[in-house]
Coordinates of C-alpha atoms in Angstrom, one line a residue:
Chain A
X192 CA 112.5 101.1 100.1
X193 CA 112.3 98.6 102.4
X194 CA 115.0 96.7 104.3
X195 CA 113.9 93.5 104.9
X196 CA 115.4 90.5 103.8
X197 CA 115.0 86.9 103.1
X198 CA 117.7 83.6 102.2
X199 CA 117.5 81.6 100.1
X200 CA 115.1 83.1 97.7
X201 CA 114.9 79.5 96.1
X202 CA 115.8 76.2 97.7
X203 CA 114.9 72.3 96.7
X204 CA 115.4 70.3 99.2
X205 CA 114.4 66.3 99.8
X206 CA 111.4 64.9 101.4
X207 CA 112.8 64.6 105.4
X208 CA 115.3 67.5 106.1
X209 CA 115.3 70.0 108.2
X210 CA 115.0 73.5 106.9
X211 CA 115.6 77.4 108.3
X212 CA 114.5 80.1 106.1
X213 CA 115.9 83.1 107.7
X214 CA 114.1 86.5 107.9
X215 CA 116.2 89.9 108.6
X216 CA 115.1 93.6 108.7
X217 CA 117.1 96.4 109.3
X218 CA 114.0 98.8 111.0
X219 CA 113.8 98.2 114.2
X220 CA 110.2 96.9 113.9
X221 CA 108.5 95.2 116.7
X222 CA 106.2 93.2 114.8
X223 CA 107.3 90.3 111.9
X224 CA 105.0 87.7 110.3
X225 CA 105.3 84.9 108.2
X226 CA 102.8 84.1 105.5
X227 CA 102.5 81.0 103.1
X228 CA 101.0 82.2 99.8
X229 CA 100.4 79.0 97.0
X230 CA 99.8 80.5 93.1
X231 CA 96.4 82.4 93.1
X232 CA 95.5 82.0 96.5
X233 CA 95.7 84.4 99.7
X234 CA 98.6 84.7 102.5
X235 CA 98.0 82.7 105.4
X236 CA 99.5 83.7 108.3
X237 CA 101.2 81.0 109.8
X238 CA 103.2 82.6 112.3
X239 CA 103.9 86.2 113.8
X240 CA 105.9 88.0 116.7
X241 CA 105.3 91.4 119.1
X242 CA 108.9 91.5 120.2
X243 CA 111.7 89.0 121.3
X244 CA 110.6 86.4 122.9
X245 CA 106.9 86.9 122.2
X246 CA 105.8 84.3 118.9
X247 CA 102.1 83.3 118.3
X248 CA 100.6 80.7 115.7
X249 CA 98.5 82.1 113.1
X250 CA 95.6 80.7 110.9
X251 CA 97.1 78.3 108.9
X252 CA 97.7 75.0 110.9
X253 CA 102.1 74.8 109.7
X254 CA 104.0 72.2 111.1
X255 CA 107.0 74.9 110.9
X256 CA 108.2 76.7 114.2
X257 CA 109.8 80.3 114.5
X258 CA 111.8 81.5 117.3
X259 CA 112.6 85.8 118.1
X260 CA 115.8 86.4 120.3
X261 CA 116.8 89.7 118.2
X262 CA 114.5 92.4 117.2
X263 CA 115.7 92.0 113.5
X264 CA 115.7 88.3 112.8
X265 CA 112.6 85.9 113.0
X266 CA 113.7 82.5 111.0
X267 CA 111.7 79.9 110.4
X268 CA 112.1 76.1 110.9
X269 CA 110.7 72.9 109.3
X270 CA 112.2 70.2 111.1
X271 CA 110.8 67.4 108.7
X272 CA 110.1 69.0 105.2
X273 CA 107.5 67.3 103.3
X274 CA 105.9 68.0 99.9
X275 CA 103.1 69.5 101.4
X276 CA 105.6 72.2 102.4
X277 CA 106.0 73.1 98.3
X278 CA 105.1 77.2 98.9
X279 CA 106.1 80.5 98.9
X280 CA 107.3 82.2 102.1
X281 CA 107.1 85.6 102.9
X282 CA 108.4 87.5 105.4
X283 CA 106.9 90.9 106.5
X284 CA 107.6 93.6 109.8
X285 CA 105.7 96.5 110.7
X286 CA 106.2 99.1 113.6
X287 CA 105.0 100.0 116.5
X288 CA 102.2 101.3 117.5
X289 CA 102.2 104.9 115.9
X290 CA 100.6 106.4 112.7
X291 CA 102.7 104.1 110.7
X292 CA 102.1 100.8 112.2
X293 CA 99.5 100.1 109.5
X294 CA 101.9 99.5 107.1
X295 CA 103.6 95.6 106.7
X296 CA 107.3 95.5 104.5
X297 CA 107.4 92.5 103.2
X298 CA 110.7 90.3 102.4
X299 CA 111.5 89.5 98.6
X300 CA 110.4 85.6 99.6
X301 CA 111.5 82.2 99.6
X302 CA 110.1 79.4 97.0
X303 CA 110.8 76.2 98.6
X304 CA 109.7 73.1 96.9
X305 CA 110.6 69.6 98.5
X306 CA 110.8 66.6 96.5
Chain B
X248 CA 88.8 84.7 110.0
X249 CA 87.9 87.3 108.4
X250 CA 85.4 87.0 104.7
X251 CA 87.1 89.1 102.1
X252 CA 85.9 89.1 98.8
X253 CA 87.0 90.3 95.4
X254 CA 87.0 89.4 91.7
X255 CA 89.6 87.1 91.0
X256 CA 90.3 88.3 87.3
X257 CA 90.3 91.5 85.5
X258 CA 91.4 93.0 82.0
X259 CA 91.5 96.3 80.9
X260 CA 93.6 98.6 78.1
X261 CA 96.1 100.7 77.8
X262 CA 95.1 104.6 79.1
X263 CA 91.9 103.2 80.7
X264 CA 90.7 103.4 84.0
X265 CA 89.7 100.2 86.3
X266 CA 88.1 99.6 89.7
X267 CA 88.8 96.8 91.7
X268 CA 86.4 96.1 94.4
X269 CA 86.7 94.8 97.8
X270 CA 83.9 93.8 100.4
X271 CA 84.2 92.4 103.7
X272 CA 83.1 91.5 106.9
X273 CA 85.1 91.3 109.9
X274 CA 84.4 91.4 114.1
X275 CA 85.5 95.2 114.4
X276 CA 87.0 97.4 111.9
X277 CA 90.4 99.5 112.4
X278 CA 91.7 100.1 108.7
X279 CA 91.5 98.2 104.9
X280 CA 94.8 98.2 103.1
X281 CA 96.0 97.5 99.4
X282 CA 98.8 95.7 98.4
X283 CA 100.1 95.3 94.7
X284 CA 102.0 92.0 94.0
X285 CA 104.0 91.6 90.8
X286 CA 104.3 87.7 89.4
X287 CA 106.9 86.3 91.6
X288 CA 107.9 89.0 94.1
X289 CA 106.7 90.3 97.4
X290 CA 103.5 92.5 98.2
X291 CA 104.0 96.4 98.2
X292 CA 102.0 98.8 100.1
X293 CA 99.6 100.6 97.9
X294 CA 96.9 103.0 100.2
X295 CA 95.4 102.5 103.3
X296 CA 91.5 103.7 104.4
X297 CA 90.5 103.8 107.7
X298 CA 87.9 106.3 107.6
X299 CA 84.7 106.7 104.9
X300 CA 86.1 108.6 101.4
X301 CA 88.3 108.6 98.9
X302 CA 91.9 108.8 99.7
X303 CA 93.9 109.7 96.3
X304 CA 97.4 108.9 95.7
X305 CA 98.8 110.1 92.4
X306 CA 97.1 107.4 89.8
X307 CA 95.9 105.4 92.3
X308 CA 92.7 106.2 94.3
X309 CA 91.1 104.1 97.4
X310 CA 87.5 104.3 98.5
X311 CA 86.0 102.6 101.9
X312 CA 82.1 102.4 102.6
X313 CA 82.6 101.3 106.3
X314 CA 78.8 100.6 107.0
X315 CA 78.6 98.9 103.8
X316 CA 82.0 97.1 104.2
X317 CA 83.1 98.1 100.7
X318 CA 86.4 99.3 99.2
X319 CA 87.4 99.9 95.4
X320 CA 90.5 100.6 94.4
X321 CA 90.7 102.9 91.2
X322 CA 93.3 102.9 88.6
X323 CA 94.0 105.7 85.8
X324 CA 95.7 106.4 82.9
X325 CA 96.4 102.6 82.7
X326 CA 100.1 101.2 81.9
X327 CA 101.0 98.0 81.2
X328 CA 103.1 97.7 83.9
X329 CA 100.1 97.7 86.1
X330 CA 99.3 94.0 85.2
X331 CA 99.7 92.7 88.5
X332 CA 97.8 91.4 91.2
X333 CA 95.8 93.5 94.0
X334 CA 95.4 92.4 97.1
X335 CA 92.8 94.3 99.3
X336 CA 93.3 93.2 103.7
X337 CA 91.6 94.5 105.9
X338 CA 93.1 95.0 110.0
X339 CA 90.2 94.0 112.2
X340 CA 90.0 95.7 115.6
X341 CA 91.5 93.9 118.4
X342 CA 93.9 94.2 121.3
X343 CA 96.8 93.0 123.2
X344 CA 98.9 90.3 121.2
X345 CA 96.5 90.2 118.0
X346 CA 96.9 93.8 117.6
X347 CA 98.5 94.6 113.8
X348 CA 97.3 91.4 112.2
X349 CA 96.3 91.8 108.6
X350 CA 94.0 89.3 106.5
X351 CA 94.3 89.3 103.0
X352 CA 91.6 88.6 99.9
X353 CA 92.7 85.9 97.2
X354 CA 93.8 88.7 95.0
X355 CA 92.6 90.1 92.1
X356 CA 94.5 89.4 88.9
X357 CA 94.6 92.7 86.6
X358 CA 95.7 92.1 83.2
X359 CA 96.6 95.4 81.1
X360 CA 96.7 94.8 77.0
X361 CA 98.3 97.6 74.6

């Protein structure tokens, strides 16, 4: 099983606050992504990381911004939540390079929805 | 990106078997992965293909056609805790910071009735 963790697994939150949905994993894996997945629809990568100190944007244009100091934790920040924001947030972390970095662990997720 | 295709609805019974099918086209192939994702909760790791053939995994089987850029994924002996949906992503070939990146289909949405 994997050990990767996300909080809170739900929030509401108004139109104008700042958020941090935090991200944890226990592995020792290099590499951790976030992905915004709406009902139905794909994951978008929005942001991901090689190591700490190393972040890079991803395909989906997000007006969130991550930061990676420690190997196991990659939160994410909206610094003015909108509706637009209303998703599902999931965390994932894969290895390093070795016969098992194919494989992405993903967190248990965060639904956010602003109001 | 990447152009990943797959149905976006199936059924099927109890007991039956069902293939899901994947195709895709990317700039450089190095591996096509499935996930399954329960209403609600996170993606899990299902097989992984990275070279032509079947790769077989207790009920689950995975195919990949590289040259046709086709996968199915095959399910047995059907249960109805298999309604879920499967996501098929494929890891283009690439280098340096980009290395590892996944990009997922929409999903397909497999319904199992009694």
């Amino acid at each position: 099983e994997a050990d990767i963790y996300q909080t809170p697994r739900y929030l509401v939150i108004g139109t104008g606050k700042k958020i941090t949905l935090e991200c944890s994993q226990t592995m020792g894996h290099d590499k951790m992504y976030w992905y915004q997945q709406d009902p139905g629809m794909e994951l978008h990568l929005i942001h991901y990381s090689y190591g700490v100190n190393s972040t890079e944007k991803g395909d989906l244009s997000s007006e969130s911004t991550v930061s990676r100091i420690r190997t196991e934790h990659f939160p994410l920040t909206l610094e003015s939540a909108r509706p637009s924001h209303t998703s599902q947030y999931l965390c994932a972390s894969s290895a390093p390079t070795g016969p098992s970095s194919y494989e992405q662990y993903f967190g248990p997720g965060t639904r956010l929805t602003v109001t | 990106g990447q152009n990943i295709d797959q149905p976006t609805e199936m059924t099927a019974t109890e007991g039956a078997i069902v293939q899901i099918n994947c195709t895709y086209q990317t700039s450089g192939f190095n591996g096509l992965f499935w996930y399954q994702q329960h209403a609600g909760e996170a993606p899990t790791f299902l097989s992984y293909n990275v070279l032509d053939g079947l790769e077989e995994k207790g009920r689950f089987s995975s195919f990949l056609s590289r040259s046709k850029g086709y996968s199915y994924l095959l399910l047995k002996e059907l249960q109805m805790k298999d309604s879920a949906s499967y996501l098929c992503a494929v890891r283009p070939r690439s280098r340096g910071s980009t290395l590892g990146r996944l990009y997922f289909g929409r999903g397909t949405q497999l319904t199992v009735w009694p």
